[in-house]
């Protein structure tokens, strides 16, 4: 179980670093002001920094899969929310952001929530979901693609958080698909809808997340993404897949999950990234 927890935290670090690199690249890439432009991914893939961030995402994905084989979904998804803390800390250096005491406290809160979850969680449930559930995951991933295309046309103040949220829901579908996907058999993999959910949700989530980063703060987009990624997937894991906390530790698990995700929300509220401008020198004689 501890190997799984370390894998989940390692995945969070990979995702946190990758999202910050992607923010730098996305914000310097040509923007389509009329909505979500699928060609954005083509432009991004021409840049080595973005390719390097995708390699980090891939490493994080492997670590996430390893964690999902031993831990309940609610713990893995909440552990991934620690990537917001990594993103926020890196933003201080890469974007010149000055984090307030509230923001630093939120980073500590995320870590505290994860500690409570680590103490309370048990191994993953045995449920793999019905075949219909596998199909519904694919339908949801495709449907969210249409929703994201619509919200991509909203004003920037609404566009960034909403695209972040939709991308998070796609990442949540990806996590659920990885959780229920068959372990063995090439034929079984090719005939299972969850396999195609991984592809659809991964590509669409990456596009929407990059689009959210183009015209908004990386912390805001990432925090909203994490909210969409963690809460619905964790609830479905408990409800349909048999995930649960250790006996008598359910209140601690609920509190830990709420604290970890709440810390991410605090970073979203107070952590808008903007490059800091150098202070202008005071005119001579202004103080006289």
XYZ file of N, CA and C in Angstrom:
864
model
N 0.825 -1.213 0.000
C 0.000 0.000 0.000
C 0.859 1.263 0.000
N 1.989 1.230 0.744
C 2.861 2.391 0.777
C 3.535 2.614 -0.567
N 3.797 1.523 -1.287
C 4.351 1.668 -2.636
C 3.353 2.401 -3.524
N 2.080 2.049 -3.384
C 1.037 2.722 -4.153
C 0.932 4.192 -3.810
N 1.051 4.524 -2.524
C 0.965 5.924 -2.110
C 2.149 6.727 -2.644
N 3.339 6.145 -2.568
C 4.521 6.822 -3.116
C 4.358 7.028 -4.624
N 3.794 6.028 -5.312
C 3.561 6.153 -6.754
C 2.593 7.290 -7.054
N 1.531 7.409 -6.247
C 0.549 8.476 -6.453
C 1.172 9.851 -6.233
N 1.979 9.986 -5.190
C 2.629 11.267 -4.911
C 3.666 11.603 -5.991
N 4.376 10.588 -6.472
C 5.337 10.811 -7.556
C 4.609 11.275 -8.819
N 3.444 10.674 -9.088
C 2.634 11.102 -10.230
C 2.217 12.557 -10.065
N 1.867 12.956 -8.827
C 1.466 14.337 -8.569
C 2.595 15.310 -8.872
N 3.815 14.950 -8.493
C 4.966 15.812 -8.779
C 5.175 15.928 -10.292
N 5.087 14.803 -10.991
C 5.255 14.831 -12.454
C 4.201 15.712 -13.108
N 2.939 15.546 -12.698
C 1.862 16.338 -13.277
C 2.015 17.822 -12.931
N 2.450 18.112 -11.705
C 2.612 19.503 -11.301
C 3.670 20.229 -12.101
N 4.821 19.580 -12.282
C 5.892 20.180 -13.086
C 5.440 20.315 -14.541
N 4.804 19.264 -15.062
C 4.369 19.279 -16.457
C 3.360 20.394 -16.709
N 2.401 20.582 -15.801
C 1.375 21.601 -16.014
C 1.974 23.001 -16.021
N 3.007 23.229 -15.211
C 3.645 24.541 -15.196
C 4.397 24.786 -16.499
N 5.103 23.769 -16.992
C 5.798 23.897 -18.280
C 4.777 24.152 -19.393
N 3.664 23.433 -19.362
C 2.633 23.601 -20.383
C 2.035 24.993 -20.340
N 1.933 25.573 -19.131
C 1.416 26.930 -19.013
C 2.337 27.928 -19.701
N 3.641 27.763 -19.481
C 4.625 28.659 -20.101
C 4.518 28.586 -21.617
N 4.428 27.369 -22.139
C 4.377 27.181 -23.588
C 3.043 27.656 -24.159
N 1.939 27.291 -23.500
C 0.611 27.626 -24.022
C 0.383 29.129 -24.079
N 0.876 29.844 -23.056
C 0.655 31.286 -23.013
C 1.497 32.036 -24.045
N 2.497 31.372 -24.601
C 3.332 32.012 -25.629
C 2.989 31.524 -27.033
N 1.900 30.747 -27.138
C 1.499 30.174 -28.426
C 0.340 30.967 -29.008
N 0.292 31.066 -30.325
C -0.768 31.783 -31.022
C -2.135 31.300 -30.573
N -3.038 32.248 -30.320
C -4.336 31.944 -29.719
C -5.456 32.195 -30.720
N -6.464 31.299 -30.726
C -7.687 31.512 -31.490
C -8.703 32.148 -30.558
N -9.031 33.390 -30.792
C -9.901 34.130 -29.877
C -11.361 33.715 -29.971
N -11.702 32.843 -30.893
C -13.104 32.508 -31.122
C -13.542 31.210 -30.455
N -12.662 30.518 -29.795
C -13.053 29.276 -29.139
C -11.876 28.342 -28.986
N -12.190 27.048 -28.780
C -11.146 26.035 -28.646
C -10.670 25.630 -30.034
N -9.394 25.772 -30.287
C -8.823 25.468 -31.599
C -8.065 24.141 -31.522
N -8.567 23.064 -32.177
C -7.860 21.779 -32.143
C -6.439 21.861 -32.682
N -6.170 22.881 -33.537
C -4.823 23.031 -34.095
C -3.823 23.483 -33.042
N -4.334 23.898 -31.875
C -3.442 24.313 -30.797
C -2.475 23.192 -30.430
N -2.984 21.960 -30.369
C -2.124 20.837 -30.016
C -1.024 20.634 -31.042
N -1.357 20.873 -32.327
C -0.348 20.737 -33.379
C 0.754 21.761 -33.173
N 0.378 23.009 -32.869
C 1.376 24.056 -32.649
C 2.216 23.757 -31.413
N 1.576 23.241 -30.376
C 2.305 22.936 -29.145
C 3.288 21.789 -29.349
N 2.880 20.798 -30.148
C 3.732 19.624 -30.355
C 4.990 19.945 -31.148
N 5.072 21.134 -31.717
C 6.276 21.541 -32.434
C 7.340 22.089 -31.488
N 7.003 22.242 -30.223
C 7.920 22.857 -29.262
C 8.459 21.791 -28.310
N 9.779 21.757 -28.153
C 10.408 20.685 -27.381
C 10.022 20.748 -25.907
N 9.779 21.946 -25.389
C 9.393 22.039 -23.976
C 8.052 21.347 -23.729
N 7.131 21.513 -24.687
C 5.827 20.861 -24.528
C 5.976 19.343 -24.648
N 6.826 18.901 -25.571
C 7.074 17.466 -25.710
C 7.691 16.897 -24.434
N 8.592 17.666 -23.814
C 9.186 17.222 -22.555
C 8.136 17.129 -21.456
N 7.207 18.083 -21.443
C 6.142 18.039 -20.430
C 5.226 16.835 -20.653
N 5.002 16.477 -21.912
C 4.193 15.292 -22.198
C 4.906 14.024 -21.733
N 6.230 14.012 -21.855
C 6.987 12.866 -21.350
C 6.820 12.746 -19.836
N 6.819 13.883 -19.145
C 6.573 13.877 -17.695
C 5.160 13.386 -17.398
N 4.192 13.842 -18.208
C 2.816 13.368 -18.036
C 2.732 11.853 -18.204
N 3.472 11.321 -19.184
C 3.457 9.881 -19.428
C 4.051 9.122 -18.245
N 5.152 9.645 -17.704
C 5.747 9.019 -16.519
C 4.762 9.066 -15.354
N 4.098 10.216 -15.202
C 3.093 10.337 -14.154
C 1.935 9.379 -14.349
N 1.543 9.165 -15.611
C 0.451 8.240 -15.899
C 0.812 6.815 -15.494
N 2.042 6.408 -15.789
C 2.495 5.068 -15.393
C 2.458 4.929 -13.876
N 2.922 5.969 -13.177
C 2.880 5.933 -11.714
C 1.445 5.907 -11.207
N 0.549 6.639 -11.885
C -0.860 6.641 -11.487
C -1.474 5.255 -11.658
N -1.163 4.593 -12.776
C -1.682 3.236 -13.000
C -1.200 2.296 -11.907
N 0.087 2.415 -11.539
C 0.633 1.571 -10.468
C -0.096 1.820 -9.160
N -0.401 3.085 -8.879
C -1.113 3.411 -7.645
C -2.536 2.861 -7.662
N -3.202 2.946 -8.827
C -4.583 2.485 -8.925
C -4.706 0.973 -8.765
N -3.610 0.246 -8.944
C -3.653 -1.210 -8.781
C -3.660 -1.623 -7.312
N -3.332 -0.695 -6.412
C -3.246 -1.062 -4.996
C -4.068 -0.170 -4.076
N -4.447 1.019 -4.527
C -5.128 1.982 -3.657
C -6.530 2.279 -4.161
N -7.446 2.694 -3.266
C -8.776 3.118 -3.706
C -8.681 4.389 -4.540
N -9.648 4.546 -5.416
C -9.627 5.664 -6.362
C -9.658 7.008 -5.647
N -10.408 7.105 -4.529
C -10.502 8.399 -3.863
C -9.154 8.847 -3.310
N -8.309 7.910 -2.896
C -6.989 8.281 -2.390
C -6.058 8.692 -3.525
N -6.078 7.952 -4.621
C -5.211 8.276 -5.755
C -5.582 9.635 -6.342
N -6.895 9.860 -6.546
C -7.320 11.124 -7.142
C -6.991 12.305 -6.233
N -7.180 12.125 -4.912
C -6.844 13.205 -3.988
C -5.343 13.429 -3.932
N -4.567 12.359 -4.005
C -3.109 12.507 -4.014
C -2.657 13.302 -5.235
N -3.337 13.107 -6.360
C -2.989 13.872 -7.556
C -3.259 15.361 -7.370
N -4.179 15.692 -6.447
C -4.452 17.111 -6.197
C -3.237 17.810 -5.591
N -2.292 17.043 -5.070
C -1.064 17.650 -4.553
C -0.274 18.314 -5.663
N -0.570 17.998 -6.913
C 0.140 18.646 -8.013
C -0.133 20.149 -8.038
N -1.284 20.584 -7.490
C -1.569 22.014 -7.445
C -0.558 22.726 -6.555
N -0.119 22.056 -5.483
C 0.888 22.653 -4.608
C 2.222 22.771 -5.335
N 2.567 21.735 -6.099
C 3.803 21.785 -6.896
C 3.724 22.920 -7.909
N 2.574 23.026 -8.597
C 2.381 24.074 -9.587
C 2.501 25.453 -8.959
N 1.874 25.635 -7.795
C 1.891 26.946 -7.140
C 3.299 27.347 -6.730
N 4.044 26.402 -6.181
C 5.413 26.714 -5.750
C 6.296 27.049 -6.950
N 6.160 26.279 -8.038
C 6.951 26.562 -9.235
C 6.562 27.904 -9.855
N 5.282 28.281 -9.685
C 4.833 29.560 -10.240
C 5.542 30.741 -9.598
N 5.962 30.581 -8.363
C 6.698 31.646 -7.685
C 7.979 31.968 -8.446
N 8.654 30.932 -8.901
C 9.926 31.129 -9.610
C 9.732 31.408 -11.093
N 8.860 30.647 -11.739
C 8.744 30.723 -13.195
C 7.883 31.886 -13.668
N 6.915 32.305 -12.838
C 6.024 33.391 -13.238
C 6.241 34.649 -12.395
N 7.153 34.594 -11.444
C 7.402 35.756 -10.607
C 6.263 36.086 -9.672
N 5.458 35.081 -9.300
C 4.302 35.311 -8.438
C 4.731 35.404 -6.982
N 4.101 36.294 -6.255
C 4.299 36.370 -4.816
C 3.101 35.730 -4.134
N 3.332 34.609 -3.489
C 2.240 33.896 -2.834
C 2.004 34.478 -1.443
N 0.733 34.663 -1.114
C 0.354 35.200 0.193
C 0.439 34.116 1.259
N 0.283 34.535 2.512
C 0.248 33.565 3.606
C -0.894 32.581 3.446
N -2.024 33.051 2.901
C -3.159 32.163 2.660
C -2.799 31.074 1.663
N -2.067 31.445 0.623
C -1.687 30.464 -0.397
C -0.713 29.425 0.163
N 0.277 29.891 0.943
C 1.202 28.937 1.549
C 0.471 28.032 2.538
N -0.503 28.587 3.241
C -1.301 27.770 4.165
C -2.090 26.716 3.398
N -2.586 27.087 2.205
C -3.339 26.138 1.391
C -2.461 24.974 0.955
N -1.192 25.255 0.652
C -0.257 24.177 0.300
C -0.121 23.201 1.469
N 0.008 23.742 2.678
C 0.115 22.898 3.868
C -1.169 22.106 4.083
N -2.315 22.745 3.844
C -3.617 22.084 4.014
C -3.737 20.882 3.088
N -3.317 21.039 1.826
C -3.360 19.921 0.880
C -2.548 18.744 1.407
N -1.355 19.036 1.898
C -0.489 17.973 2.417
C -1.109 17.305 3.647
N -1.756 18.104 4.515
C -2.398 17.545 5.703
C -3.554 16.631 5.320
N -4.344 17.048 4.339
C -5.445 16.206 3.879
C -4.963 14.882 3.331
N -3.863 14.920 2.581
C -3.308 13.683 2.041
C -2.794 12.773 3.149
N -2.231 13.359 4.197
C -1.755 12.551 5.320
C -2.918 11.818 5.984
N -4.040 12.496 6.181
C -5.219 11.856 6.773
C -5.736 10.735 5.873
N -5.751 10.984 4.573
C -6.208 9.949 3.642
C -5.282 8.741 3.670
N -3.996 8.996 3.730
C -3.037 7.887 3.771
C -3.219 7.021 4.997
N -3.567 7.636 6.122
C -3.777 6.875 7.356
C -5.079 6.082 7.337
N -6.083 6.593 6.639
C -7.418 6.004 6.729
C -7.752 5.033 5.605
N -7.033 5.100 4.485
C -7.425 4.320 3.310
C -7.059 2.851 3.451
N -7.839 2.026 2.788
C -7.573 0.601 2.680
C -7.275 0.300 1.215
N -6.935 -0.937 0.916
C -6.661 -1.287 -0.477
C -7.916 -1.115 -1.321
N -7.722 -1.049 -2.634
C -8.812 -0.785 -3.558
C -9.915 -1.825 -3.452
N -11.136 -1.420 -3.833
C -12.244 -2.360 -3.864
C -12.098 -3.354 -4.997
N -12.902 -4.401 -4.930
C -12.785 -5.464 -5.923
C -13.639 -5.210 -7.156
N -14.532 -4.221 -7.101
C -15.457 -3.996 -8.204
C -14.778 -3.457 -9.445
N -15.238 -3.911 -10.607
C -14.731 -3.424 -11.894
C -15.810 -2.706 -12.686
N -17.009 -2.593 -12.102
C -18.102 -1.936 -12.804
C -18.717 -2.847 -13.856
N -19.971 -2.603 -14.156
C -20.655 -3.399 -15.171
C -20.169 -3.014 -16.563
N -20.483 -3.863 -17.536
C -20.118 -3.553 -18.918
C -20.808 -2.274 -19.372
N -22.042 -2.053 -18.889
C -22.760 -0.818 -19.224
C -22.028 0.406 -18.677
N -21.438 0.268 -17.481
C -20.685 1.372 -16.897
C -19.481 1.725 -17.771
N -18.828 0.722 -18.327
C -17.702 0.962 -19.224
C -18.150 1.760 -20.453
N -19.345 1.413 -20.974
C -19.877 2.148 -22.122
C -20.236 3.579 -21.748
N -20.817 3.774 -20.552
C -21.196 5.114 -20.119
C -19.976 6.009 -19.943
N -18.852 5.435 -19.546
C -17.625 6.219 -19.443
C -17.226 6.775 -20.804
N -17.328 5.944 -21.849
C -16.977 6.392 -23.193
C -17.953 7.456 -23.680
N -19.252 7.241 -23.425
C -20.264 8.227 -23.822
C -20.013 9.566 -23.124
N -19.687 9.504 -21.832
C -19.430 10.729 -21.078
C -18.213 11.464 -21.622
N -17.151 10.723 -21.971
C -15.938 11.350 -22.500
C -16.231 12.074 -23.812
N -17.046 11.452 -24.674
C -17.404 12.081 -25.955
C -18.322 13.277 -25.723
N -19.300 13.133 -24.814
C -20.217 14.228 -24.518
C -19.511 15.448 -23.941
N -18.546 15.209 -23.070
C -17.793 16.323 -22.489
C -16.985 17.079 -23.535
N -16.604 16.391 -24.612
C -15.896 17.072 -25.700
C -16.787 18.154 -26.308
N -18.078 17.851 -26.474
C -19.021 18.847 -26.989
C -19.245 19.989 -26.018
N -19.325 19.672 -24.726
C -19.503 20.709 -23.706
C -18.303 21.655 -23.699
N -17.103 21.086 -23.781
C -15.905 21.904 -23.782
C -15.836 22.836 -24.982
N -16.288 22.359 -26.148
C -16.296 23.208 -27.339
C -17.203 24.416 -27.149
N -18.296 24.237 -26.416
C -19.235 25.334 -26.161
C -18.671 26.329 -25.154
N -18.140 25.828 -24.026
C -17.645 26.744 -22.997
C -16.380 27.456 -23.455
N -15.712 26.915 -24.487
C -14.527 27.576 -25.011
C -14.831 28.921 -25.638
N -16.110 29.212 -25.915
C -16.509 30.474 -26.512
C -16.969 31.496 -25.474
N -16.917 31.147 -24.199
C -17.311 32.065 -23.137
C -16.276 33.173 -22.973
N -16.641 34.275 -22.299
C -15.639 35.307 -21.979
C -14.505 34.717 -21.149
N -13.330 35.361 -21.212
C -12.138 34.800 -20.585
C -12.305 34.529 -19.101
N -13.034 35.404 -18.384
C -13.184 35.217 -16.939
C -13.917 33.933 -16.598
N -14.801 33.494 -17.483
C -15.533 32.239 -17.284
C -14.880 31.075 -18.030
N -14.225 31.412 -19.126
C -13.655 30.380 -19.996
C -12.588 29.553 -19.293
N -11.655 30.231 -18.607
C -10.543 29.513 -17.984
C -11.011 28.512 -16.933
N -11.819 28.932 -15.921
C -12.243 27.942 -14.921
C -13.134 26.857 -15.489
N -14.018 27.199 -16.442
C -14.934 26.198 -16.985
C -14.198 25.178 -17.849
N -13.243 25.640 -18.664
C -12.453 24.697 -19.449
C -11.593 23.831 -18.536
N -11.073 24.446 -17.460
C -10.329 23.658 -16.485
C -11.193 22.572 -15.867
N -12.437 22.926 -15.535
C -13.347 21.954 -14.931
C -13.685 20.827 -15.894
N -13.988 21.173 -17.156
C -14.321 20.147 -18.148
C -13.129 19.229 -18.386
N -11.932 19.808 -18.457
C -10.754 18.963 -18.635
C -10.578 18.047 -17.427
N -10.892 18.549 -16.228
C -10.810 17.717 -15.033
C -11.786 16.558 -15.066
N -13.005 16.815 -15.529
C -13.985 15.735 -15.655
C -13.492 14.677 -16.643
N -12.837 15.138 -17.707
C -12.261 14.184 -18.662
C -11.140 13.375 -18.002
N -10.291 14.048 -17.227
C -9.235 13.329 -16.518
C -9.826 12.358 -15.492
N -10.955 12.742 -14.886
C -11.633 11.830 -13.967
C -12.133 10.591 -14.686
N -12.701 10.789 -15.895
C -13.131 9.644 -16.703
C -11.937 8.768 -17.071
N -10.804 9.422 -17.341
C -9.577 8.676 -17.635
C -9.168 7.821 -16.434
N -9.209 8.408 -15.225
C -8.853 7.657 -14.028
C -9.782 6.483 -13.781
N -11.075 6.697 -13.975
C -12.043 5.606 -13.816
C -11.796 4.501 -14.834
N -11.497 4.904 -16.083
C -11.239 3.901 -17.122
C -9.993 3.090 -16.793
N -8.942 3.762 -16.317
C -7.727 3.043 -15.930
C -7.997 2.086 -14.779
N -8.926 2.481 -13.902
C -9.264 1.644 -12.739
C -9.992 0.365 -13.133
N -10.868 0.446 -14.163
C -11.715 -0.700 -14.509
C -11.231 -1.448 -15.739
N -10.203 -0.932 -16.405
C -9.756 -1.560 -17.648
C -9.231 -2.974 -17.361
N -9.452 -3.921 -18.259
C -8.998 -5.300 -18.019
C -7.483 -5.384 -17.854
N -7.048 -6.275 -16.981
C -5.623 -6.422 -16.701
C -4.897 -7.288 -17.731
N -5.602 -8.248 -18.321
C -4.935 -9.188 -19.224
C -5.777 -9.397 -20.477
N -5.127 -9.843 -21.526
C -5.821 -10.225 -22.749
C -5.940 -9.096 -23.739
N -5.217 -9.199 -24.864
C -5.265 -8.159 -25.892
C -6.669 -8.039 -26.467
N -7.333 -9.162 -26.720
C -8.685 -9.140 -27.275
C -9.645 -8.457 -26.318
N -9.498 -8.744 -25.038
C -10.357 -8.117 -24.036
C -10.154 -6.612 -24.019
N -8.899 -6.179 -24.142
C -8.600 -4.748 -24.169
C -9.232 -4.072 -25.386
N -9.117 -4.718 -26.538
C -9.605 -4.115 -27.777
C -11.118 -4.052 -27.852
N -11.802 -4.896 -27.107
C -13.262 -4.921 -27.149
C -13.910 -4.213 -25.967
N -13.096 -3.675 -25.069
C -13.645 -3.010 -23.890
C -13.732 -1.502 -24.136
N -14.911 -0.883 -23.954
C -15.056 0.569 -24.177
C -14.132 1.400 -23.302
N -13.762 0.885 -22.124
C -12.880 1.642 -21.238
C -11.533 1.918 -21.889
N -11.080 1.015 -22.745
C -9.817 1.222 -23.452
C -9.880 2.472 -24.317
N -10.978 2.653 -25.019
C -11.137 3.806 -25.891
C -11.440 5.071 -25.094
N -12.009 4.927 -23.916
C -12.205 6.076 -23.035
C -10.867 6.682 -22.651
N -9.867 5.830 -22.399
C -8.531 6.318 -22.058
C -7.999 7.208 -23.173
N -8.154 6.780 -24.424
C -7.645 7.558 -25.557
C -8.428 8.852 -25.740
N -9.757 8.749 -25.771
C -10.594 9.928 -26.006
C -10.429 10.945 -24.880
N -10.564 10.486 -23.641
C -10.487 11.395 -22.497
C -9.101 12.022 -22.385
N -8.055 11.247 -22.646
C -6.703 11.784 -22.546
C -6.444 12.891 -23.548
N -6.839 12.677 -24.807
C -6.607 13.673 -25.855
C -7.448 14.921 -25.621
N -8.737 14.731 -25.347
C -9.644 15.866 -25.170
C -9.276 16.669 -23.923
N -8.948 15.976 -22.840
C -8.567 16.672 -21.613
C -7.315 17.507 -21.839
N -6.335 16.956 -22.572
C -5.119 17.704 -22.863
C -5.382 18.949 -23.682
N -6.278 18.854 -24.670
C -6.617 20.005 -25.507
C -7.299 21.093 -24.693
N -8.309 20.710 -23.894
C -9.054 21.703 -23.125
C -8.184 22.336 -22.041
N -7.312 21.531 -21.447
C -6.450 22.081 -20.405
C -5.465 23.086 -21.000
N -4.884 22.754 -22.152
C -3.981 23.687 -22.823
C -4.719 24.963 -23.224
N -5.962 24.840 -23.678
C -6.759 26.007 -24.055
C -7.067 26.873 -22.840
N -7.340 26.237 -21.711
C -7.602 26.995 -20.481
C -6.374 27.778 -20.050
N -5.195 27.210 -20.262
C -3.956 27.859 -19.846
C -3.579 29.035 -20.743
N -4.103 29.055 -21.971
C -3.695 30.091 -22.914
C -4.077 31.484 -22.448
N -5.271 31.629 -21.887
C -5.745 32.968 -21.538
C -6.097 33.088 -20.068
N -5.476 32.272 -19.214
C -5.789 32.357 -17.798
C -4.649 31.887 -16.933
N -4.821 32.012 -15.615
C -3.786 31.623 -14.686
C -3.663 30.119 -14.570
N -2.432 29.644 -14.500
C -2.190 28.206 -14.430
C -2.757 27.613 -13.141
N -2.668 28.339 -12.017
C -3.180 27.796 -10.760
C -4.695 27.677 -10.793
N -5.380 28.700 -11.314
C -6.836 28.649 -11.409
C -7.293 27.496 -12.294
N -6.696 27.401 -13.483
C -7.079 26.332 -14.405
C -6.799 24.961 -13.796
N -5.641 24.830 -13.145
C -5.263 23.538 -12.585
C -6.141 23.161 -11.405
N -6.457 24.115 -10.539
C -7.305 23.812 -9.387
C -8.706 23.381 -9.812
N -9.283 24.066 -10.786
C -10.606 23.673 -11.275
C -10.539 22.310 -11.947
N -9.434 22.057 -12.642
C -9.248 20.738 -13.245
C -9.223 19.657 -12.168
N -8.529 19.936 -11.062
C -8.410 18.942 -9.994
C -9.740 18.696 -9.294
N -10.551 19.729 -9.139
C -11.878 19.549 -8.550
C -12.706 18.600 -9.421
N -12.705 18.846 -10.739
C -13.447 17.968 -11.642
C -12.882 16.571 -11.705
N -11.572 16.460 -11.513
C -10.910 15.157 -11.605
C -11.140 14.310 -10.365
N -11.218 14.938 -9.197
C -11.226 14.172 -7.949
C -12.605 13.797 -7.446
N -13.510 14.767 -7.321
C -14.765 14.530 -6.598
C -15.671 13.518 -7.291
N -16.044 13.713 -8.582
C -16.936 12.726 -9.210
C -16.324 11.328 -9.279
N -15.041 11.242 -9.632
C -14.396 9.932 -9.762
C -14.333 9.218 -8.416
N -14.005 9.968 -7.353
C -13.935 9.365 -6.024
C -15.301 8.849 -5.586
N -16.348 9.640 -5.848
C -17.701 9.229 -5.465
C -18.121 7.967 -6.204
N -17.825 7.892 -7.493
C -18.178 6.704 -8.270
C -17.363 5.495 -7.828
N -16.116 5.726 -7.410
C -15.305 4.622 -6.916
C -15.902 3.992 -5.666
N -16.411 4.825 -4.765
C -17.053 4.314 -3.539
C -18.390 3.679 -3.855
N -19.164 4.332 -4.718
C -20.535 3.901 -4.993
C -20.590 2.631 -5.846
N -19.761 2.558 -6.875
C -19.889 1.474 -7.849
C -18.750 0.460 -7.836
N -17.583 0.863 -7.331
C -16.422 -0.014 -7.450
C -15.972 -0.626 -6.136
N -16.662 -0.317 -5.063
C -16.370 -0.964 -3.787
C -15.215 -0.391 -3.006
N -14.718 0.807 -3.378
C -13.636 1.426 -2.608
C -14.158 1.857 -1.240
N -13.337 1.742 -0.209
C -13.758 2.173 1.123
C -12.545 2.389 2.012
N -12.784 3.083 3.128
C -11.726 3.344 4.097
C -11.588 2.161 5.051
N -10.547 2.216 5.867
C -10.394 1.201 6.915
C -11.587 1.253 7.862
N -11.868 0.123 8.493
C -13.015 0.039 9.390
C -12.903 1.085 10.508
N -13.941 1.909 10.616
C -13.979 2.939 11.643
C -13.272 4.229 11.269
N -12.646 4.261 10.092
C -11.885 5.440 9.681
C -12.579 6.260 8.594
N -13.832 5.940 8.302
C -14.532 6.661 7.238
C -14.585 8.166 7.482
N -14.926 8.638 8.713
C -14.941 10.095 8.937
C -13.582 10.741 8.667
N -12.496 10.046 9.025
C -11.152 10.590 8.783
C -10.887 10.675 7.284
N -11.306 9.645 6.546
C -11.103 9.652 5.097
C -11.882 10.783 4.438
N -13.137 10.966 4.870
C -13.962 12.045 4.312
C -13.339 13.402 4.614
N -12.884 13.568 5.863
C -12.254 14.832 6.248
C -10.976 15.071 5.456
N -10.155 14.025 5.300
C -8.916 14.170 4.552
C -9.161 14.548 3.107
N -10.151 13.913 2.490
C -10.478 14.218 1.101
C -10.953 15.658 0.974
N -11.861 16.076 1.877
C -12.392 17.439 1.828
C -11.284 18.469 2.054
N -10.377 18.176 2.975
C -9.280 19.108 3.271
C -8.336 19.231 2.077
N -7.994 18.090 1.475
C -7.069 18.119 0.337
C -7.657 18.885 -0.843
N -8.911 18.589 -1.193
C -9.549 19.272 -2.316
C -9.843 20.725 -1.953
N -10.215 20.961 -0.680
C -10.452 22.336 -0.244
C -9.198 23.186 -0.337
N -8.043 22.602 -0.027
C -6.788 23.335 -0.178
C -6.547 23.732 -1.622
N -6.883 22.828 -2.553
C -6.752 23.155 -3.973
C -7.686 24.299 -4.357
N -8.897 24.289 -3.794
C -9.854 25.367 -4.078
C -9.349 26.708 -3.542
N -8.704 26.684 -2.373
C -8.131 27.923 -1.833
C -7.069 28.484 -2.758
N -6.279 27.615 -3.341
C -5.264 28.067 -4.286
C -5.911 28.636 -5.543
N -7.056 28.076 -5.948
C -7.756 28.596 -7.119
C -8.300 29.992 -6.844
N -8.796 30.215 -5.637
C -9.402 31.505 -5.293
C -8.357 32.610 -5.138
N -7.221 32.294 -4.576
C -6.241 33.316 -4.261
C -4.978 33.243 -5.110
N -4.900 32.284 -6.016
C -3.634 32.062 -6.702
C -3.619 32.368 -8.172
N -4.216 33.459 -8.622
C -4.171 33.806 -10.034
C -2.750 34.217 -10.410
N -2.181 33.542 -11.389
C -0.790 33.821 -11.781
C -0.741 34.975 -12.762
N 0.050 35.962 -12.431
C 0.335 37.057 -13.348
C 1.803 37.413 -13.192
N 2.450 37.688 -14.288
C 3.855 38.076 -14.212
C 3.968 39.412 -13.479
N 4.908 39.470 -12.552
C 5.084 40.669 -11.758
C 5.917 41.694 -12.535
N 5.451 42.911 -12.521
C 6.198 43.973 -13.186
C 7.183 44.590 -12.213
N 8.324 44.982 -12.736
C 9.324 45.631 -11.901
C 8.809 46.997 -11.472
N 9.014 47.381 -10.209
C 8.542 48.668 -9.747
C 9.232 49.820 -10.490
N 8.450 50.813 -10.833
C 9.005 51.955 -11.534
C 9.741 52.861 -10.552
N 10.892 53.421 -10.926
C 11.592 54.307 -10.020
C 10.793 55.569 -9.729
N 10.887 56.003 -8.511
C 10.147 57.189 -8.105
C 10.793 58.426 -8.701
N 9.984 59.336 -9.283
C 10.550 60.538 -9.881
C 11.331 61.359 -8.872
N 12.385 61.975 -9.340
C 13.199 62.820 -8.457
C 12.354 63.957 -7.924
N 12.426 64.133 -6.624
C 11.683 65.221 -6.003
C 10.266 64.892 -5.659
N 9.812 63.621 -5.943
C 8.426 63.270 -5.678
C 8.155 63.230 -4.197
N 9.197 62.895 -3.424
C 8.976 62.776 -1.986
C 9.052 64.116 -1.278
N 9.434 65.166 -1.984
C 9.587 66.470 -1.345
C 8.249 67.162 -1.235
